[in-house]
């Protein structure tokens, strides 16, 4: 359903919201974001087992619950709302989809059930040091040595890459016909030759790592070229991220509204100034439009619509701008206090900034949109 | 009276030839600048200036920079203090404070904003009460830049609760080094702590440290704010240490690291348009047609804002009445900062997520992205600027006010003390 949620979905959302409200107050977010890991295994497993969040969109045959992207996007939206510090986007969105679409049956059976149960955390290493998001720009090459493969090179901006148990790497490989194909490789996080560096990220709630591979032994887990599979993974991840982003934007918008209603200047509530009302209304419009695009895209993906590439980009471009603009307005409407570390606004402001560029800026997605319509 | 620029340039050159040396002590040098009037040439001749029109200041500064001679750092609250004292201060104030502002020995802060009154500065509730022969001050100030380094504070305090809001305020100069003044740093979203909370508990002010008459506080504060807002245009530059060899340069570098340290991130907060083209070339973002458009839009905004600020300065220097262009500088500067942060994000791409040594230019770009929001808040928010411009420049009807005519004590306000 592209324009409304079912009763069950709404119920699931409100249940989840209450749950995360309790589990992820900003005191907890601040505590976890200050750690190198960024999340805590025991605590995350408790949340995850109770709610089955990592299983939600994985097909039943691989140990999941078999729901669609729409349901998973409810989870993401609520996580974005509460800035939940957990290895969810890395494992259950990026990597689970890459495996689902790109890996051979054997490896789907091997990894997906473990990701679904939450026992295995996984990161997808595809972006390189250039920070380019398009799959075709990847340069890492795997070399074949008898039956094993070896990886050398650098993958960067790898979400949770410093912590995950399993790393799935996108790299090129020579196939028998003498041309190259894109393939997926699995690498154990403790593999010899793999160096993991946590990067300093402005948004401390989203940990990024640089992974340096020096002749690391890897297992090829895909049989065919994975360009299509990665494309699908990318689209799905963009849609997922857009939903996560509108959750954060809405939270900021609501908190800001509450603040201006309470704050007095010039002997009256600052919410009584027309300019405040107009700005609050603009924020509502920004967020609601971005929500519509994010919701529509998730449902369109589930429905298998043909224009999904452009739709995913509409969602991401829209969310990128709406979230950042909402964050800028939120700081502004708080005045001096909005610029302080102790006020929570900057936590979302920084998430807005990291999400604005993660998986591509609005400009990048507008170009993708045009390419997909101009074929 | 027409003063010839060439003649002034000759005079400066002569004077510099005889007096400048990189081996001087920084304070000694600035004392020479104060005594000769070449440091603040547009100030009155009797107060360390030369009565020259502001329009000649750039020419004078150019002569200084040609030979690497140091000038007076014209940023920070101390320059606002000087402008306020020159306008409203007594001779005692001028005597006591101006010289040490020029030498840079005294650091100043502006104790205006309070938790309950920021945009509505005239709603200040910090009270000054005459006890015996001294003013005794109680209350809390906030967002006070440099308070932790300051010797003196420009204080706006309420001296009469029964008067109307604006008439009940008075203006004081307060000694920051006394037991009744406690400063507590406030960390900002960019990780710096350049502003503070200041708790005033029975802090004392001598009666002759009151500026102007009792009840004139708002009027004096308006002068300070006008100078602050005027200086917030895109021509503003932030004291960066000069590159040079010699003891005086070393001393200036120390000053930049210590007393000027709270302003370290200020260039970043303005958006660093100066870095845009180099960054675009070095990252190859310059080849991206969409980003090219964004850069060109930013440059258009930046250049036209700069020229608007120059028009305003020119009018001011020629003594012409201020036109509408004069009030737009601060607004334009926050638009530029916001737009620049956006373009830096596009240029940096995924690197825009990083900070510190992992990020472009060792964190400078990251600092822009988390500092620019200050531009549209500090020194009066964009919204307040627009209210002022629409009502005073465009003569649009004034917002109906509920708080102007009543005794201050009867006005509803925030419950924070
Ligand atoms: C980096 C920085 C440095 C600073 N340094 C100093 C300093 O050295 N000394 C000092 O005294 N202060 C300083 N300030 C404080 C600054 O001047 C105030 O933060 C600012 O004036 C806003 O006041 P406020 O924070 O109380 O916000 P509020 O006044 O509560 O404003 C909240 C929001 O309401 C809006 N609003 C308020 N009134 C109106 C209205 N009438 N119409 C429409 N909208 C309105 C504002 O625009 C803003 O968006 C600094 C602030 C910053 C960010």
mmCIF file of N, CA, C and O and ligand atoms in Angstrom, chain A residues 259-260 263-266 270 273 275-276 279 331-337 339, chain B residues 77 109-121 142-146 188 194-195 228-229 265-266 269 373-374 376-384 387, ligand 1:
data_model
loop_
_atom_site.group_PDB
_atom_site.id
_atom_site.type_symbol
_atom_site.label_atom_id
_atom_site.label_comp_id
_atom_site.label_asym_id
_atom_site.label_seq_id
_atom_site.Cartn_x
_atom_site.Cartn_y
_atom_site.Cartn_z
ATOM 1 N N UNK A 259 9.348 23.146 21.392
ATOM 2 C CA UNK A 259 10.199 24.167 22.012
ATOM 3 C C UNK A 259 9.667 25.575 21.753
ATOM 4 O O UNK A 259 9.561 26.376 22.681
ATOM 5 N N UNK A 260 9.321 25.880 20.525
ATOM 6 C CA UNK A 260 8.888 27.265 20.240
ATOM 7 C C UNK A 260 7.560 27.589 20.923
ATOM 8 O O UNK A 260 7.291 28.741 21.246
ATOM 9 N N UNK A 263 8.753 28.593 24.517
ATOM 10 C CA UNK A 263 9.706 29.698 24.692
ATOM 11 C C UNK A 263 9.029 31.067 24.538
ATOM 12 O O UNK A 263 8.303 31.301 23.591
ATOM 13 N N UNK A 264 9.314 31.943 25.499
ATOM 14 C CA UNK A 264 8.758 33.297 25.454
ATOM 15 C C UNK A 264 9.847 34.313 25.140
ATOM 16 O O UNK A 264 10.955 34.223 25.675
ATOM 17 N N UNK A 265 9.543 35.265 24.302
ATOM 18 C CA UNK A 265 10.368 36.461 24.103
ATOM 19 C C UNK A 265 9.400 37.600 23.832
ATOM 20 O O UNK A 265 8.321 37.384 23.291
ATOM 21 N N UNK A 266 9.784 38.795 24.181
ATOM 22 C CA UNK A 266 8.922 39.966 23.962
ATOM 23 C C UNK A 266 7.551 39.794 24.622
ATOM 24 O O UNK A 266 6.520 40.190 24.082
ATOM 25 N N UNK A 270 7.184 32.610 21.346
ATOM 26 C CA UNK A 270 7.757 32.868 20.014
ATOM 27 C C UNK A 270 6.967 32.133 18.928
ATOM 28 O O UNK A 270 7.039 32.483 17.759
ATOM 29 N N UNK A 273 4.642 34.357 16.753
ATOM 30 C CA UNK A 273 5.101 35.201 15.644
ATOM 31 C C UNK A 273 4.780 34.514 14.328
ATOM 32 O O UNK A 273 5.000 33.311 14.179
ATOM 33 N N UNK A 275 6.226 34.600 11.533
ATOM 34 C CA UNK A 275 7.356 33.995 10.838
ATOM 35 C C UNK A 275 7.670 32.605 11.417
ATOM 36 O O UNK A 275 8.046 31.689 10.684
ATOM 37 N N UNK A 276 7.445 32.442 12.713
ATOM 38 C CA UNK A 276 7.651 31.124 13.323
ATOM 39 C C UNK A 276 6.607 30.146 12.795
ATOM 40 O O UNK A 276 6.912 28.983 12.491
ATOM 41 N N UNK A 279 7.480 29.199 9.272
ATOM 42 C CA UNK A 279 8.615 28.285 9.218
ATOM 43 C C UNK A 279 8.202 26.883 9.681
ATOM 44 O O UNK A 279 8.589 25.886 9.081
ATOM 45 N N UNK A 331 17.830 24.159 14.466
ATOM 46 C CA UNK A 331 18.843 24.905 15.218
ATOM 47 C C UNK A 331 18.433 26.374 15.289
ATOM 48 O O UNK A 331 18.430 26.995 16.355
ATOM 49 N N UNK A 332 18.060 26.915 14.147
ATOM 50 C CA UNK A 332 17.706 28.339 14.087
ATOM 51 C C UNK A 332 16.557 28.669 15.043
ATOM 52 O O UNK A 332 16.585 29.662 15.754
ATOM 53 N N UNK A 333 15.553 27.834 15.064
ATOM 54 C CA UNK A 333 14.374 28.141 15.888
ATOM 55 C C UNK A 333 14.628 27.948 17.375
ATOM 56 O O UNK A 333 13.908 28.474 18.210
ATOM 57 N N UNK A 334 15.667 27.203 17.698
ATOM 58 C CA UNK A 334 16.050 27.084 19.100
ATOM 59 C C UNK A 334 16.897 28.273 19.545
ATOM 60 O O UNK A 334 17.064 28.511 20.733
ATOM 61 N N UNK A 335 17.482 29.009 18.593
ATOM 62 C CA UNK A 335 18.376 30.112 18.967
ATOM 63 C C UNK A 335 19.666 29.563 19.555
ATOM 64 O O UNK A 335 20.083 28.447 19.225
ATOM 65 N N UNK A 336 20.284 30.347 20.435
ATOM 66 C CA UNK A 336 21.602 29.990 20.993
ATOM 67 C C UNK A 336 21.654 28.577 21.544
ATOM 68 O O UNK A 336 22.629 27.851 21.340
ATOM 69 N N UNK A 337 20.604 28.154 22.209
ATOM 70 C CA UNK A 337 20.626 26.848 22.852
ATOM 71 C C UNK A 337 20.726 25.712 21.834
ATOM 72 O O UNK A 337 21.294 24.653 22.110
ATOM 73 N N UNK A 339 22.581 25.647 19.396
ATOM 74 C CA UNK A 339 23.959 25.526 18.923
ATOM 75 C C UNK A 339 24.848 24.852 19.962
ATOM 76 O O UNK A 339 26.037 24.692 19.752
ATOM 77 N N UNK B 77 35.204 41.348 20.829
ATOM 78 C CA UNK B 77 34.298 42.248 21.538
ATOM 79 C C UNK B 77 34.997 43.553 21.914
ATOM 80 O O UNK B 77 34.374 44.581 22.091
ATOM 81 N N UNK B 109 34.254 41.106 27.098
ATOM 82 C CA UNK B 109 33.119 40.265 26.704
ATOM 83 C C UNK B 109 31.831 41.070 26.813
ATOM 84 O O UNK B 109 31.803 42.142 27.419
ATOM 85 N N UNK B 110 30.790 40.523 26.186
ATOM 86 C CA UNK B 110 29.516 41.226 26.102
ATOM 87 C C UNK B 110 28.478 40.467 26.923
ATOM 88 O O UNK B 110 28.052 39.383 26.531
ATOM 89 N N UNK B 111 28.107 41.027 28.062
ATOM 90 C CA UNK B 111 27.162 40.356 28.957
ATOM 91 C C UNK B 111 25.751 40.876 28.704
ATOM 92 O O UNK B 111 25.190 41.600 29.520
ATOM 93 N N UNK B 112 25.215 40.498 27.565
ATOM 94 C CA UNK B 112 23.867 40.944 27.206
ATOM 95 C C UNK B 112 22.853 39.804 27.362
ATOM 96 O O UNK B 112 21.924 39.875 28.145
ATOM 97 N N UNK B 113 23.044 38.737 26.578
ATOM 98 C CA UNK B 113 22.052 37.659 26.530
ATOM 99 C C UNK B 113 21.915 36.951 27.875
ATOM 100 O O UNK B 113 22.885 36.776 28.601
ATOM 101 N N UNK B 114 20.695 36.530 28.138
ATOM 102 C CA UNK B 114 20.407 35.735 29.332
ATOM 103 C C UNK B 114 19.606 34.514 28.904
ATOM 104 O O UNK B 114 19.056 34.485 27.816
ATOM 105 N N UNK B 115 19.511 33.530 29.797
ATOM 106 C CA UNK B 115 18.732 32.344 29.427
ATOM 107 C C UNK B 115 17.310 32.728 28.991
ATOM 108 O O UNK B 115 16.770 32.162 28.058
ATOM 109 N N UNK B 116 16.746 33.712 29.665
ATOM 110 C CA UNK B 116 15.374 34.077 29.345
ATOM 111 C C UNK B 116 15.246 35.165 28.299
ATOM 112 O O UNK B 116 14.146 35.472 27.842
ATOM 113 N N UNK B 117 16.335 35.801 27.930
ATOM 114 C CA UNK B 117 16.221 36.898 26.970
ATOM 115 C C UNK B 117 17.412 36.938 26.030
ATOM 116 O O UNK B 117 18.532 37.218 26.437
ATOM 117 N N UNK B 118 17.157 36.573 24.774
ATOM 118 C CA UNK B 118 18.205 36.589 23.768
ATOM 119 C C UNK B 118 17.829 37.578 22.681
ATOM 120 O O UNK B 118 18.355 38.684 22.599
ATOM 121 N N UNK B 119 16.864 37.175 21.868
ATOM 122 C CA UNK B 119 16.351 38.112 20.860
ATOM 123 C C UNK B 119 15.782 39.335 21.552
ATOM 124 O O UNK B 119 15.946 40.461 21.102
ATOM 125 N N UNK B 120 15.142 39.076 22.638
ATOM 126 C CA UNK B 120 14.500 40.131 23.415
ATOM 127 C C UNK B 120 15.469 40.597 24.504
ATOM 128 O O UNK B 120 15.194 40.476 25.693
ATOM 129 N N UNK B 121 16.595 41.153 24.066
ATOM 130 C CA UNK B 121 17.634 41.551 25.024
ATOM 131 C C UNK B 121 17.127 42.507 26.082
ATOM 132 O O UNK B 121 17.564 42.472 27.227
ATOM 133 N N UNK B 142 24.407 34.461 29.504
ATOM 134 C CA UNK B 142 24.706 33.219 28.782
ATOM 135 C C UNK B 142 25.175 33.518 27.364
ATOM 136 O O UNK B 142 24.962 34.634 26.878
ATOM 137 N N UNK B 143 25.814 32.542 26.753
ATOM 138 C CA UNK B 143 26.401 32.647 25.400
ATOM 139 C C UNK B 143 27.482 33.729 25.378
ATOM 140 O O UNK B 143 27.698 34.353 24.355
ATOM 141 N N UNK B 144 28.115 33.972 26.511
ATOM 142 C CA UNK B 144 29.056 35.083 26.570
ATOM 143 C C UNK B 144 30.415 34.672 26.008
ATOM 144 O O UNK B 144 31.206 34.005 26.679
ATOM 145 N N UNK B 145 30.664 35.079 24.769
ATOM 146 C CA UNK B 145 31.910 34.749 24.097
ATOM 147 C C UNK B 145 33.079 35.357 24.866
ATOM 148 O O UNK B 145 33.010 36.521 25.263
ATOM 149 N N UNK B 146 34.119 34.568 25.055
ATOM 150 C CA UNK B 146 35.369 35.030 25.679
ATOM 151 C C UNK B 146 35.272 35.373 27.162
ATOM 152 O O UNK B 146 36.244 35.837 27.736
ATOM 153 N N UNK B 188 29.846 23.854 22.436
ATOM 154 C CA UNK B 188 28.994 24.058 21.266
ATOM 155 C C UNK B 188 28.902 22.788 20.432
ATOM 156 O O UNK B 188 29.689 21.863 20.608
ATOM 157 N N UNK B 194 33.705 28.340 23.079
ATOM 158 C CA UNK B 194 34.130 29.751 23.076
ATOM 159 C C UNK B 194 33.150 30.626 23.830
ATOM 160 O O UNK B 194 33.444 31.760 24.137
ATOM 161 N N UNK B 195 31.952 30.121 24.084
ATOM 162 C CA UNK B 195 31.051 30.933 24.907
ATOM 163 C C UNK B 195 30.780 30.284 26.256
ATOM 164 O O UNK B 195 31.143 29.131 26.491
ATOM 165 N N UNK B 228 28.238 45.650 16.224
ATOM 166 C CA UNK B 228 28.399 44.207 16.055
ATOM 167 C C UNK B 228 27.771 43.746 14.742
ATOM 168 O O UNK B 228 28.364 43.007 13.964
ATOM 169 N N UNK B 229 26.568 44.224 14.483
ATOM 170 C CA UNK B 229 25.847 43.766 13.289
ATOM 171 C C UNK B 229 26.456 44.325 12.017
ATOM 172 O O UNK B 229 26.479 43.663 10.985
ATOM 173 N N UNK B 265 37.365 29.346 15.241
ATOM 174 C CA UNK B 265 36.457 28.694 14.286
ATOM 175 C C UNK B 265 35.598 29.711 13.532
ATOM 176 O O UNK B 265 34.800 29.328 12.683
ATOM 177 N N UNK B 266 35.734 30.990 13.838
ATOM 178 C CA UNK B 266 34.864 31.982 13.200
ATOM 179 C C UNK B 266 34.981 32.045 11.675
ATOM 180 O O UNK B 266 33.967 32.206 10.998
ATOM 181 N N UNK B 269 32.763 29.396 10.447
ATOM 182 C CA UNK B 269 31.333 29.668 10.610
ATOM 183 C C UNK B 269 30.825 30.549 9.476
ATOM 184 O O UNK B 269 29.670 30.494 9.106
ATOM 185 N N UNK B 373 25.679 27.271 11.336
ATOM 186 C CA UNK B 373 24.404 27.723 11.899
ATOM 187 C C UNK B 373 24.550 28.893 12.890
ATOM 188 O O UNK B 373 23.575 29.577 13.170
ATOM 189 N N UNK B 374 25.763 29.110 13.409
ATOM 190 C CA UNK B 374 25.950 30.218 14.357
ATOM 191 C C UNK B 374 25.762 31.573 13.681
ATOM 192 O O UNK B 374 25.336 32.539 14.318
ATOM 193 N N UNK B 376 23.614 32.757 11.663
ATOM 194 C CA UNK B 376 22.261 33.326 11.617
ATOM 195 C C UNK B 376 21.648 33.450 13.003
ATOM 196 O O UNK B 376 20.464 33.742 13.134
ATOM 197 N N UNK B 377 22.454 33.208 14.046
ATOM 198 C CA UNK B 377 21.956 33.347 15.427
ATOM 199 C C UNK B 377 22.742 34.415 16.194
ATOM 200 O O UNK B 377 22.160 35.326 16.773
ATOM 201 N N UNK B 378 24.079 34.290 16.173
ATOM 202 C CA UNK B 378 24.916 35.193 16.981
ATOM 203 C C UNK B 378 24.744 36.645 16.556
ATOM 204 O O UNK B 378 24.577 36.939 15.370
ATOM 205 N N UNK B 379 24.756 37.538 17.535
ATOM 206 C CA UNK B 379 24.644 38.965 17.226
ATOM 207 C C UNK B 379 23.259 39.386 16.779
ATOM 208 O O UNK B 379 23.082 40.447 16.180
ATOM 209 N N UNK B 380 22.265 38.556 17.058
ATOM 210 C CA UNK B 380 20.892 38.850 16.625
ATOM 211 C C UNK B 380 20.516 37.928 15.486
ATOM 212 O O UNK B 380 21.235 37.845 14.491
ATOM 213 N N UNK B 381 19.424 37.206 15.628
ATOM 214 C CA UNK B 381 19.063 36.193 14.622
ATOM 215 C C UNK B 381 18.605 36.844 13.309
ATOM 216 O O UNK B 381 18.254 38.014 13.270
ATOM 217 N N UNK B 382 18.599 36.052 12.277
ATOM 218 C CA UNK B 382 18.101 36.523 10.979
ATOM 219 C C UNK B 382 16.684 37.078 11.099
ATOM 220 O O UNK B 382 16.336 38.077 10.466
ATOM 221 N N UNK B 383 15.862 36.404 11.902
ATOM 222 C CA UNK B 383 14.471 36.830 12.028
ATOM 223 C C UNK B 383 14.402 38.234 12.637
ATOM 224 O O UNK B 383 13.611 39.072 12.203
ATOM 225 N N UNK B 384 15.236 38.459 13.645
ATOM 226 C CA UNK B 384 15.259 39.772 14.296
ATOM 227 C C UNK B 384 15.785 40.827 13.318
ATOM 228 O O UNK B 384 15.242 41.931 13.210
ATOM 229 N N UNK B 387 12.981 41.676 11.085
ATOM 230 C CA UNK B 387 12.001 42.545 11.757
ATOM 231 C C UNK B 387 12.490 43.986 11.754
ATOM 232 O O UNK B 387 11.729 44.916 11.448
HETATM 233 C C1 LIG C 1 28.339 31.665 18.562
HETATM 234 C C2 LIG C 1 27.517 32.588 19.402
HETATM 235 C C3 LIG C 1 28.156 33.595 20.128
HETATM 236 C C4 LIG C 1 27.412 34.458 20.936
HETATM 237 N N1 LIG C 1 28.083 35.420 21.665
HETATM 238 C C5 LIG C 1 27.378 36.230 22.508
HETATM 239 C C6 LIG C 1 28.049 37.160 23.370
HETATM 240 O O1 LIG C 1 29.280 37.271 23.369
HETATM 241 N N2 LIG C 1 27.313 37.911 24.227
HETATM 242 C C7 LIG C 1 25.959 37.840 24.257
HETATM 243 O O2 LIG C 1 25.342 38.574 25.019
HETATM 244 N N3 LIG C 1 25.274 36.963 23.457
HETATM 245 C C8 LIG C 1 25.953 36.155 22.594
HETATM 246 N N4 LIG C 1 25.274 35.230 21.792
HETATM 247 C C9 LIG C 1 23.822 35.105 21.954
HETATM 248 C C10 LIG C 1 22.980 35.524 20.768
HETATM 249 O O3 LIG C 1 22.980 36.901 20.612
HETATM 250 C C11 LIG C 1 21.563 34.959 21.000
HETATM 251 O O4 LIG C 1 21.660 33.563 20.970
HETATM 252 C C12 LIG C 1 20.587 35.403 19.953
HETATM 253 O O5 LIG C 1 20.344 36.767 20.038
HETATM 254 C C13 LIG C 1 19.241 34.644 20.058
HETATM 255 O O6 LIG C 1 18.733 34.652 21.343
HETATM 256 P P1 LIG C 1 18.244 33.305 22.041
HETATM 257 O O7 LIG C 1 19.362 32.359 21.947
HETATM 258 O O8 LIG C 1 17.731 33.619 23.374
HETATM 259 O O9 LIG C 1 17.084 32.759 21.119
HETATM 260 P P2 LIG C 1 15.560 33.234 21.137
HETATM 261 O O10 LIG C 1 15.501 34.697 21.246
HETATM 262 O O11 LIG C 1 14.806 32.431 22.103
HETATM 263 O O12 LIG C 1 15.123 32.841 19.682
HETATM 264 C C14 LIG C 1 14.598 31.578 19.312
HETATM 265 C C15 LIG C 1 13.993 31.704 17.936
HETATM 266 O O13 LIG C 1 12.879 32.595 17.979
HETATM 267 C C16 LIG C 1 13.007 33.592 16.995
HETATM 268 N N5 LIG C 1 12.401 34.845 17.446
HETATM 269 C C17 LIG C 1 12.578 35.463 18.634
HETATM 270 N N6 LIG C 1 11.909 36.623 18.644
HETATM 271 C C18 LIG C 1 11.301 36.747 17.450
HETATM 272 C C19 LIG C 1 10.456 37.735 16.856
HETATM 273 N N7 LIG C 1 10.137 38.842 17.493
HETATM 274 N N8 LIG C 1 10.018 37.520 15.606
HETATM 275 C C20 LIG C 1 10.358 36.397 14.936
HETATM 276 N N9 LIG C 1 11.143 35.434 15.444
HETATM 277 C C21 LIG C 1 11.609 35.609 16.685
HETATM 278 C C22 LIG C 1 14.499 33.734 16.810
HETATM 279 O O14 LIG C 1 14.792 34.305 15.558
HETATM 280 C C23 LIG C 1 14.956 32.295 16.925
HETATM 281 O O15 LIG C 1 14.793 31.648 15.707
HETATM 282 C C24 LIG C 1 25.999 34.345 20.983
HETATM 283 C C25 LIG C 1 25.359 33.327 20.248
HETATM 284 C C26 LIG C 1 26.100 32.452 19.465
HETATM 285 C C27 LIG C 1 25.380 31.371 18.706
#
